Amino acid sequence: MPSSKWHRAPAILVLTVLALITVGGFAHSWFSRQPGDPAATLWLAAGGVAATIIALSHAIHIARASEKARTEMERRALANNATLVQLKAFWETAPLSIMLLEPYDPEVPVKIIDCNPMCCEIHGYSREELIGQSVDLIEAQPWTGEHAGRWIRELHEHSRLEGESKHRRKDGTVFDIDYFTNLLVVDGHELVLGMDHVATARKQAELARDQMHQQLRDASRQAGMAEVATDVLHNVGNVLNSVNVSATLVTDQLRHSKAANLTKICELLDQHREDLAGFLTNDPKGAMIPLYLGTLAENLAGEQKVMTAELERLRKNIEHIKDIVAMQQDHAKTAGVIETVSVPDLLEDAIRVNAGSLAQHNVDTAREYLARPVVTLDKYKVMQILINLIRNAKHACDESGRTDKRITARITADDQQVHIAIIDNGVGIPQENHTRIFNQGFTTRKHGHGSSLHSAALAAKELGGALNVQSDGPGYGATFILELPLKPETTIHEPPVL
């Protein structure tokens, strides 16, 4: 097809002629009043040439600008076509349930105009069964007119709404969803785009969290001490964060799985089922299928490996939550009771309580049990001190910014005392803070409360021992040493005032 600039050639020619006539006419009108003047003749000729040059220059500029505009329009059209192809692919393969809704239909309230395959799959309906129906068909609780009106008003106010709801499948089962709705304007008419995601993983995590919280409340009431619930909540919350991370990773892996490409391969093979052998051997696309299937198999195996690892991590985290709760309940039941216990066992319990948080923050732990003494004391109180010291060491490592974060638990003993040291390579402590650090309310952390080390020091004195700190200064880490008597004293220690 000839370039469009040649279609504009007549217009350019007319423009050129008009310019010549205009300039030439002006020159002739002015110079004709001076007959015989050579300068007049020269100016007349020059005027015509100048007009010709100006007109041709302008015509060329217009032609080039028009050609550039046409090229840009063609580029944009290609880009739009590519975008449409991408949007269609997303609509067909998205792991979200997507619906296009008509909110103003006079006969069908909030009518479903269209829906994608995932919407049909999770609700158990065919596309034909859903289109033209009210969204009430899949809502667990039917909408009233007031509900629909409020929904539209909120969409006008915010343009986008999100939250939680319940949907009903064709078989009557009800399930939880997270929904996202957006108000669209198409050719001056308002439509609503709704996207839903089945909230199974999130609900399971919330159910586990709720169950843990209930157990915590029971443990707190049995022990009669509020700090039990506080500590368990903190530790379980750390592990639940890991549970949520694993659930999210598995969900994302499934959402972006290469398994969907198998459908395309099947469709391609189905199109050539009459001569499948010829297609696989002679057709360029068909010849690539065996190699592609091998690559796809490797990708799927990799996905399976990743998801298996995450699910195993998820299982271990849930087991760890159960261990934390059971262990805390066991200690809470014996709060205030004097028992004979192994110091290494107590320290291992304290490390286990913090294990999820330590792993999440990439803090390594080491043991140096140079003695394995047995002591007779209130093991619940010792546990609270050790848990606080390990948690404090983890924060110090985090704030240091170093990659080789490490906490060492060391046990030594002499004839009179057992020494439990929690050593970190974190931010360190200035000399002037060595005594202040145990004061109520003193903290160097941005979101700290200054109570954990204070309460730990109080508890150590109540046990007939002491809590000390050593540090060579900022950047050199710190060592907290819990000293406990090997033999119980006959006198009862009143809570000291620090």
XYZ file of N, CA and C in Angstrom, residues 160-389:
690
model
N -12.622 1.794 45.713
C -12.144 0.418 45.916
C -12.527 -0.034 47.322
N -13.026 -1.253 47.425
C -13.377 -1.822 48.722
C -12.720 -3.191 48.853
N -12.335 -3.542 50.074
C -11.786 -4.872 50.313
C -12.171 -5.325 51.714
N -12.220 -6.633 51.900
C -12.606 -7.157 53.200
C -12.804 -8.657 53.145
N -13.531 -9.161 54.127
C -13.799 -10.587 54.235
C -15.300 -10.836 54.112
N -15.643 -11.992 53.539
C -17.050 -12.354 53.413
C -17.143 -13.879 53.308
N -18.360 -14.343 53.106
C -18.588 -15.781 52.920
C -19.381 -16.000 51.646
N -18.986 -16.990 50.855
C -19.689 -17.359 49.627
C -20.250 -18.770 49.768
N -21.230 -19.050 48.930
C -21.874 -20.362 48.953
C -21.676 -21.041 47.588
N -21.229 -22.290 47.619
C -21.061 -23.052 46.383
C -22.409 -23.608 45.925
N -22.395 -24.169 44.731
C -23.610 -24.744 44.178
C -24.116 -25.897 45.038
N -23.166 -26.624 45.666
C -23.577 -27.754 46.513
C -24.011 -27.323 47.910
N -24.020 -26.012 48.160
C -24.503 -25.495 49.433
C -23.438 -25.240 50.472
N -22.200 -25.696 50.237
C -21.133 -25.465 51.227
C -20.744 -23.987 51.238
N -20.437 -23.498 52.423
C -20.068 -22.093 52.614
C -18.571 -22.009 52.902
N -17.899 -21.032 52.330
C -16.465 -20.886 52.532
C -16.106 -19.402 52.658
N -14.968 -19.136 53.282
C -14.505 -17.766 53.511
C -13.739 -17.249 52.301
N -13.912 -15.956 52.041
C -13.178 -15.315 50.950
C -12.627 -13.968 51.427
N -11.559 -13.528 50.766
C -11.097 -12.143 50.841
C -11.496 -11.492 49.517
N -12.204 -10.369 49.582
C -12.692 -9.762 48.343
C -12.077 -8.388 48.106
N -12.001 -8.029 46.817
C -11.535 -6.720 46.385
C -12.474 -6.254 45.272
N -13.096 -5.092 45.433
C -14.009 -4.584 44.416
C -13.570 -3.200 43.979
N -13.679 -2.946 42.679
C -13.297 -1.658 42.106
C -14.441 -1.133 41.251
N -14.674 0.161 41.324
C -15.681 0.817 40.502
C -15.057 1.214 39.171
N -15.683 0.797 38.058
C -15.202 1.114 36.721
C -16.227 1.960 35.987
N -15.768 2.818 35.108
C -16.648 3.601 34.250
C -16.304 3.255 32.803
N -17.254 2.634 32.106
C -17.047 2.211 30.722
C -18.068 2.932 29.847
N -17.590 3.789 28.961
C -18.461 4.576 28.082
C -19.539 5.315 28.885
N -19.120 5.890 30.006
C -20.030 6.665 30.821
C -20.933 5.844 31.724
N -20.801 4.509 31.697
C -21.676 3.643 32.509
C -20.839 2.967 33.594
N -21.354 2.926 34.818
C -20.628 2.359 35.943
C -20.818 0.843 36.028
N -19.688 0.141 36.160
C -19.678 -1.293 36.393
C -18.782 -1.570 37.593
N -18.873 -2.762 38.127
C -18.060 -3.140 39.276
C -17.252 -4.379 38.921
N -15.945 -4.310 39.169
C -15.063 -5.462 38.978
C -14.785 -6.064 40.355
N -15.188 -7.320 40.543
C -14.995 -7.984 41.820
C -13.989 -9.114 41.710
N -13.054 -9.170 42.638
C -12.047 -10.239 42.677
C -12.080 -10.880 44.061
N -12.151 -12.217 44.089
C -12.239 -12.948 45.349
C -11.093 -13.956 45.442
N -10.653 -14.184 46.654
C -9.611 -15.190 46.899
C -10.048 -16.044 48.072
N -10.026 -17.357 47.890
C -10.423 -18.265 48.966
C -9.432 -18.134 50.121
N -9.971 -17.908 51.308
C -9.129 -17.558 52.460
C -8.811 -18.769 53.327
N -8.604 -19.941 52.726
C -8.400 -21.165 53.502
C -7.146 -21.093 54.365
N -5.991 -20.747 53.740
C -4.730 -20.729 54.490
C -4.782 -19.707 55.618
N -5.315 -18.526 55.316
C -5.387 -17.482 56.346
C -6.303 -17.906 57.480
N -7.442 -18.515 57.146
C -8.371 -18.929 58.187
C -7.778 -20.034 59.063
N -7.022 -20.936 58.434
C -6.389 -21.993 59.226
C -5.382 -21.404 60.202
N -4.614 -20.415 59.725
C -3.654 -19.763 60.617
C -4.370 -19.023 61.734
N -5.489 -18.348 61.379
C -6.245 -17.638 62.399
C -6.858 -18.604 63.409
N -7.321 -19.771 62.913
C -7.890 -20.765 63.820
C -6.828 -21.285 64.783
N -5.624 -21.570 64.244
C -4.536 -22.026 65.105
C -4.172 -20.960 66.127
N -4.133 -19.706 65.681
C -3.817 -18.612 66.596
C -4.883 -18.483 67.679
N -6.152 -18.582 67.276
C -7.238 -18.476 68.264
C -7.167 -19.601 69.286
N -6.848 -20.812 68.793
C -6.733 -21.938 69.719
C -5.584 -21.729 70.698
N -4.466 -21.208 70.171
C -3.328 -20.940 71.048
C -3.675 -19.874 72.084
N -4.378 -18.836 71.633
C -4.768 -17.769 72.553
C -5.667 -18.314 73.663
N -6.569 -19.224 73.322
C -7.449 -19.793 74.331
C -6.642 -20.608 75.353
N -5.683 -21.372 74.866
C -4.833 -22.131 75.769
C -4.003 -21.213 76.661
N -3.577 -20.085 76.070
C -2.819 -19.130 76.869
C -3.656 -18.559 78.003
N -4.899 -18.237 77.697
C -5.773 -17.686 78.730
C -5.996 -18.705 79.845
N -6.174 -19.969 79.466
C -6.343 -21.010 80.479
C -5.085 -21.150 81.339
N -3.911 -21.146 80.668
C -2.652 -21.269 81.412
C -2.456 -20.101 82.361
N -2.828 -18.911 81.889
C -2.669 -17.724 82.735
C -3.541 -17.814 83.970
N -4.778 -18.268 83.801
C -5.681 -18.391 84.958
C -5.171 -19.449 85.928
N -4.680 -20.565 85.402
C -4.181 -21.628 86.271
C -2.956 -21.170 87.048
N -2.073 -20.449 86.401
C -0.849 -20.007 87.066
C -1.089 -18.818 87.969
N -2.102 -18.029 87.647
C -2.389 -16.840 88.429
C -1.393 -15.729 88.219
N -0.645 -15.780 87.086
C 0.371 -14.766 86.822
C 0.228 -14.294 85.379
N 0.013 -12.993 85.197
C -0.250 -12.442 83.867
C 0.949 -12.551 82.946
N 2.194 -12.577 83.483
C 3.365 -12.604 82.615
C 3.483 -13.892 81.825
N 2.833 -14.965 82.323
C 2.864 -16.227 81.571
C 2.213 -16.034 80.212
N 1.009 -15.456 80.235
C 0.294 -15.229 78.979
C 1.073 -14.289 78.071
N 1.705 -13.257 78.648
C 2.454 -12.293 77.841
C 3.603 -12.967 77.114
N 4.374 -13.782 77.842
C 5.517 -14.456 77.229
C 5.087 -15.451 76.160
N 4.054 -16.238 76.465
C 3.631 -17.245 75.497
C 3.079 -16.580 74.244
N 2.305 -15.522 74.438
C 1.774 -14.806 73.277
C 2.903 -14.306 72.386
N 3.929 -13.766 73.003
C 5.060 -13.248 72.223
C 5.729 -14.372 71.433
N 5.979 -15.478 72.111
C 6.699 -16.573 71.457
C 5.856 -17.273 70.406
N 4.586 -17.503 70.727
C 3.700 -18.125 69.739
C 3.514 -17.191 68.549
N 3.414 -15.897 68.834
C 3.268 -14.941 67.732
C 4.437 -14.994 66.779
N 5.666 -15.158 67.295
C 6.840 -15.279 66.429
C 6.734 -16.503 65.532
N 6.304 -17.627 66.106
C 6.192 -18.843 65.302
C 5.057 -18.725 64.298
N 3.960 -18.091 64.705
C 2.837 -17.918 63.777
C 3.229 -17.046 62.585
N 4.140 -16.109 62.794
C 4.641 -15.329 61.663
C 5.293 -16.245 60.642
N 6.064 -17.207 61.123
C 6.687 -18.177 60.217
C 5.636 -19.047 59.536
N 4.574 -19.404 60.272
C 3.478 -20.187 59.684
C 2.844 -19.414 58.529
N 2.576 -18.139 58.775
C 1.954 -17.317 57.732
C 2.871 -17.152 56.529
N 4.178 -16.998 56.775
C 5.132 -16.864 55.671
C 5.127 -18.136 54.812
N 5.162 -19.297 55.460
C 5.161 -20.558 54.708
C 3.873 -20.729 53.914
N 2.731 -20.396 54.532
C 1.447 -20.526 53.838
C 1.401 -19.594 52.630
N 1.935 -18.395 52.790
C 1.947 -17.433 51.677
C 2.846 -17.916 50.549
N 4.014 -18.462 50.883
C 4.936 -18.956 49.861
C 4.322 -20.102 49.060
N 3.640 -21.015 49.748
C 2.995 -22.133 49.051
C 1.887 -21.610 48.133
N 1.101 -20.656 48.643
C 0.029 -20.074 47.826
C 0.588 -19.406 46.578
N 1.654 -18.618 46.752
C 2.263 -17.933 45.606
C 2.838 -18.934 44.612
N 3.438 -20.006 45.129
C 4.008 -21.026 44.245
C 2.922 -21.671 43.400
N 1.792 -21.973 44.013
C 0.681 -22.567 43.265
C 0.102 -21.583 42.258
N 0.046 -20.315 42.675
C -0.540 -19.296 41.811
C 0.277 -19.099 40.534
N 1.610 -19.245 40.641
C 2.473 -19.021 39.482
C 3.022 -20.329 38.923
N 2.357 -21.414 39.204
C 2.842 -22.718 38.763
C 2.823 -22.838 37.236
N 3.827 -23.554 36.733
C 3.903 -23.830 35.298
C 2.928 -24.921 34.868
N 2.238 -25.514 35.829
C 1.320 -26.596 35.498
C 0.226 -26.138 34.540
N -0.123 -24.853 34.590
C -1.169 -24.344 33.703
C -0.791 -24.498 32.236
N 0.527 -24.551 31.952
C 0.958 -24.682 30.555
C 0.618 -26.046 29.975
N 0.373 -27.034 30.825
C -0.011 -28.353 30.314
C -1.323 -28.284 29.544
N -2.207 -27.409 29.987
C -3.491 -27.251 29.299
C -3.270 -26.788 27.861
N -2.338 -25.855 27.681
C -2.067 -25.354 26.329
C -1.499 -26.459 25.444
N -0.613 -27.276 26.022
C -0.030 -28.372 25.245
C -1.129 -29.361 24.832
N -2.012 -29.659 25.770
C -3.112 -30.587 25.471
C -4.006 -30.036 24.365
N -4.285 -28.739 24.425
C -5.119 -28.133 23.385
C -4.434 -28.221 22.024
N -3.132 -27.987 22.002
C -2.386 -28.047 20.752
C -2.381 -29.471 20.185
N -2.191 -30.446 21.037
C -2.208 -31.835 20.582
C -3.594 -32.245 20.102
N -4.629 -31.733 20.774
C -5.999 -32.060 20.386
C -6.326 -31.506 19.004
N -5.767 -30.336 18.696
C -6.019 -29.728 17.384
C -5.433 -30.567 16.247
N -4.412 -31.350 16.551
C -3.764 -32.162 15.496
C -3.904 -33.659 15.778
N -4.986 -34.020 16.425
C -5.133 -35.422 16.794
C -5.300 -36.330 15.574
N -5.739 -35.795 14.440
C -5.926 -36.614 13.245
C -4.582 -37.087 12.691
N -3.552 -36.273 12.842
C -2.222 -36.651 12.344
C -1.193 -36.248 13.396
N -1.310 -36.841 14.555
C -0.467 -36.450 15.675
C 0.999 -36.770 15.402
N 1.260 -37.919 14.791
C 2.649 -38.307 14.510
C 3.296 -37.323 13.545
N 2.555 -36.965 12.492
C 3.092 -36.016 11.538
C 3.327 -34.657 12.158
N 2.413 -34.250 13.046
C 2.544 -32.947 13.700
C 3.784 -32.902 14.585
N 4.047 -34.001 15.312
C 5.177 -34.018 16.235
C 6.512 -34.153 15.513
N 6.501 -34.661 14.278
C 7.764 -34.865 13.564
C 8.030 -33.813 12.497
N 6.967 -33.328 11.830
C 7.172 -32.428 10.691
C 6.882 -30.960 11.007
N 5.945 -30.704 11.886
C 5.590 -29.320 12.211
C 6.626 -28.741 13.194
N 7.138 -27.509 12.932
C 8.140 -26.912 13.847
C 7.639 -26.807 15.284
N 6.373 -26.419 15.447
C 5.836 -26.310 16.812
C 5.719 -27.683 17.455
N 5.221 -28.654 16.665
C 5.054 -29.995 17.207
C 6.375 -30.623 17.597
N 7.411 -30.365 16.807
C 8.714 -30.953 17.097
C 9.299 -30.432 18.393
N 8.857 -29.238 18.831
C 9.380 -28.648 20.071
C 8.683 -29.189 21.314
N 7.538 -29.852 21.141
C 6.750 -30.267 22.308
C 7.486 -31.250 23.201
N 8.133 -32.314 22.674
C 8.828 -33.245 23.586
C 9.888 -32.555 24.437
N 10.673 -31.663 23.786
C 11.697 -30.945 24.540
C 11.063 -30.042 25.597
N 9.974 -29.380 25.221
C 9.298 -28.486 26.168
C 8.721 -29.263 27.352
N 8.155 -30.450 27.056
C 7.595 -31.262 28.135
C 8.683 -31.685 29.126
N 9.883 -31.955 28.602
C 10.979 -32.301 29.501
C 11.337 -31.141 30.407
N 11.408 -29.941 29.805
C 11.706 -28.742 30.609
C 10.602 -28.477 31.619
N 9.354 -28.648 31.168
C 8.217 -28.428 32.067
C 8.241 -29.412 33.234
N 8.599 -30.642 32.941
C 8.673 -31.644 34.007
C 9.709 -31.250 35.054
N 10.856 -30.714 34.598
C 11.880 -30.262 35.539
C 11.366 -29.113 36.397
N 10.650 -28.168 35.758
C 10.098 -27.028 36.509
C 9.085 -27.491 37.556
N 8.219 -28.419 37.152
C 7.202 -28.916 38.091
C 7.851 -29.677 39.240
N 8.916 -30.416 38.929
C 9.627 -31.118 40.001
C 10.249 -30.123 40.978
N 10.785 -29.023 40.432
C 11.342 -27.987 41.292
C 10.281 -27.346 42.162
N 9.112 -27.072 41.557
C 8.010 -26.493 42.334
C 7.575 -27.432 43.448
N 7.494 -28.732 43.111
C 7.088 -29.721 44.116
C 8.090 -29.760 45.266
N 9.368 -29.657 44.952
C 10.401 -29.683 45.984
C 10.270 -28.484 46.912
N 10.060 -27.294 46.318
C 9.924 -26.074 47.124
C 8.700 -26.163 48.030
N 7.558 -26.584 47.455
C 6.327 -26.646 48.252
C 6.424 -27.714 49.338
N 7.074 -28.851 49.026
C 7.241 -29.892 50.040
C 8.066 -29.374 51.216
N 9.128 -28.623 50.891
C 9.976 -28.066 51.947
C 9.204 -27.070 52.802
N 8.401 -26.212 52.154
C 7.625 -25.220 52.905
C 6.565 -25.881 53.768
N 5.906 -26.916 53.238
C 4.894 -27.614 54.026
C 5.517 -28.330 55.221
N 6.715 -28.861 55.029
C 7.407 -29.494 56.151
C 7.779 -28.454 57.205
N 8.224 -27.271 56.732
C 8.532 -26.190 57.667
C 7.277 -25.741 58.401
N 6.163 -25.716 57.674
C 4.883 -25.347 58.283
C 4.500 -26.355 59.366
N 4.664 -27.641 59.074
C 4.324 -28.680 60.051
C 5.189 -28.554 61.301
N 6.491 -28.305 61.102
C 7.396 -28.179 62.242
C 7.040 -26.959 63.092
N 6.660 -25.869 62.441
C 6.294 -24.670 63.198
C 5.046 -24.905 64.036
N 4.083 -25.611 63.465
C 2.860 -25.908 64.226
C 3.186 -26.818 65.410
N 4.071 -27.792 65.189
C 4.502 -28.646 66.293
C 5.222 -27.825 67.365
N 5.996 -26.858 66.901
C 6.730 -26.014 67.844
C 5.764 -25.181 68.698
N 4.692 -24.700 68.084
C 3.680 -23.948 68.835
C 3.086 -24.833 69.919
N 2.765 -26.057 69.546
C 2.199 -26.983 70.529
C 3.183 -27.225 71.677
N 4.476 -27.361 71.346
C 5.487 -27.590 72.378
C 5.597 -26.396 73.320
N 5.563 -25.191 72.733
C 5.670 -23.988 73.557
C 4.525 -23.914 74.554
N 3.313 -24.119 74.051
C 2.139 -24.024 74.921
C 2.184 -25.094 75.998
N 2.507 -26.347 75.611
C 2.549 -27.431 76.581
C 3.614 -27.170 77.641
N 4.782 -26.678 77.186
C 5.867 -26.424 78.122
C 5.513 -25.287 79.084
N 4.921 -24.226 78.567
C 4.550 -23.104 79.422
C 3.459 -23.510 80.400
N 2.530 -24.323 79.931
C 1.479 -24.784 80.838
C 2.072 -25.633 81.961
N 3.053 -26.450 81.595
C 3.692 -27.305 82.603
C 4.392 -26.460 83.661
N 5.131 -25.417 83.183
C 5.825 -24.543 84.129
C 4.836 -23.717 84.948
N 3.753 -23.293 84.311
C 2.775 -22.461 85.020
C 2.115 -23.240 86.150
N 1.885 -24.544 85.919
C 1.247 -25.359 86.955
C 2.126 -25.485 88.196
N 3.452 -25.351 87.989
C 4.380 -25.527 89.112
C 4.931 -24.201 89.621
N 4.338 -23.076 89.206
C 4.831 -21.779 89.644
C 4.770 -21.686 91.161
N 5.904 -21.257 91.766
C 5.958 -21.125 93.220
C 6.322 -22.403 93.929
N 6.431 -23.509 93.181
C 6.773 -24.802 93.783
C 8.277 -25.014 93.676
N 8.920 -25.403 94.778
C 10.360 -25.659 94.781
C 10.605 -27.083 94.293
N 11.430 -27.194 93.229
C 11.713 -28.503 92.640
C 13.203 -28.671 92.414
N 13.624 -29.910 92.298
C 15.005 -30.216 91.927
C 15.039 -30.473 90.415
N 15.805 -29.649 89.703
C 15.795 -29.714 88.237
C 17.223 -29.649 87.704
N 17.391 -30.122 86.465
C 18.679 -30.057 85.776
C 18.814 -28.682 85.108
N 19.920 -28.008 85.348
C 20.138 -26.688 84.764
C 20.211 -26.763 83.229
N 20.937 -27.724 82.629
C 20.927 -27.818 81.157
C 19.525 -28.012 80.584
N 18.683 -28.799 81.274
C 17.313 -28.998 80.777
C 16.529 -27.689 80.803
N 16.694 -26.911 81.869
C 16.009 -25.612 81.946
C 16.463 -24.693 80.821
N 17.779 -24.671 80.580
C 18.310 -23.793 79.542
C 17.843 -24.234 78.156
N 17.769 -25.540 77.934
C 17.275 -26.039 76.643
C 15.809 -25.643 76.432
N 15.012 -25.714 77.503
C 13.612 -25.289 77.391
C 13.515 -23.819 77.009
N 14.331 -22.990 77.619
C 14.304 -21.553 77.328
C 14.723 -21.277 75.886
N 15.733 -22.011 75.404
C 16.160 -21.844 74.004
C 15.065 -22.300 73.061
N 14.390 -23.401 73.404
C 13.328 -23.924 72.553
C 12.163 -22.940 72.442
N 11.852 -22.263 73.523
C 10.768 -21.270 73.487
C 11.088 -20.163 72.490
N 12.360 -19.782 72.422
C 12.770 -18.695 71.535
C 13.232 -19.171 70.161
N 13.184 -20.478 69.902
C 13.772 -21.041 68.674
C 13.164 -20.443 67.409
N 11.835 -20.305 67.385
C 11.197 -19.758 66.183
C 11.662 -18.358 65.873
N 11.734 -17.502 66.898
C 12.177 -16.126 66.700
C 13.650 -16.068 66.307
N 14.482 -16.899 66.926
C 15.908 -16.929 66.584
C 16.118 -17.342 65.131
N 15.378 -18.355 64.694
C 15.505 -18.810 63.305
C 15.018 -17.744 62.340
N 13.930 -17.079 62.697
C 13.375 -16.043 61.817
C 14.353 -14.890 61.623
N 15.142 -14.600 62.667
C 16.097 -13.488 62.598
C 17.513 -13.961 62.282
N 17.655 -15.228 61.872
C 18.949 -15.783 61.444
C 20.022 -15.656 62.523
N 19.644 -15.966 63.751
C 20.591 -15.937 64.864
C 20.988 -17.374 65.203
N 22.285 -17.683 65.097
C 22.781 -19.018 65.441
C 22.913 -19.146 66.960
N 22.756 -20.374 67.442
C 22.924 -20.632 68.873
C 23.988 -21.703 69.084
N 24.779 -21.525 70.146
C 25.813 -22.504 70.504
C 25.680 -22.843 71.984
N 26.090 -24.056 72.343
C 26.035 -24.490 73.735
C 27.445 -24.799 74.219
N 27.739 -24.348 75.432
C 28.987 -24.696 76.109
C 28.623 -25.111 77.530
N 28.199 -26.368 77.672
C 27.789 -26.863 78.978
C 29.010 -27.500 79.649
N 29.809 -26.659 80.346
C 31.029 -27.121 81.011
C 30.715 -27.783 82.339
N 29.482 -27.672 82.775
C 29.013 -28.359 83.987
C 27.544 -28.691 83.793
N 27.081 -29.710 84.460
C 25.671 -30.098 84.358
C 25.080 -30.248 85.765
N 24.986 -29.131 86.464
C 24.512 -29.198 87.847
C 23.011 -29.398 87.963
N 22.615 -29.864 89.129
C 21.210 -29.999 89.484
C 20.950 -29.050 90.645
N 19.875 -28.262 90.541
C 19.557 -27.284 91.584
C 18.132 -27.494 92.076
N 17.893 -26.987 93.287
C 16.556 -27.069 93.873
C 16.033 -25.655 94.057
N 15.013 -25.304 93.268
C 14.500 -23.934 93.292
C 13.168 -23.857 92.549
N 12.662 -22.633 92.375
C 11.429 -22.384 91.618
C 11.789 -22.348 90.129
N 11.600 -23.480 89.447
C 12.058 -23.559 88.052
C 11.283 -22.618 87.136
N 10.018 -22.312 87.463
C 9.244 -21.389 86.625
C 9.893 -20.006 86.614
N 10.355 -19.574 87.788
C 10.974 -18.258 87.885
C 12.286 -18.221 87.111
N 13.067 -19.310 87.193
C 14.324 -19.383 86.437
C 14.042 -19.344 84.932
N 13.013 -20.062 84.522
C 12.638 -20.076 83.098
C 12.354 -18.668 82.595
N 11.613 -17.877 83.364
C 11.281 -16.525 82.930
C 12.532 -15.673 82.783
N 13.489 -15.849 83.679
C 14.748 -15.089 83.580
C 15.493 -15.480 82.306
N 15.642 -16.764 82.067
C 16.403 -17.236 80.907
C 15.739 -16.840 79.592
N 14.408 -16.932 79.537
C 13.691 -16.529 78.319
C 13.944 -15.057 78.028
N 13.879 -14.214 79.072
C 14.123 -12.780 78.891
C 15.553 -12.506 78.435
N 16.527 -13.208 78.996
C 17.933 -12.979 78.627
C 18.192 -13.376 77.174
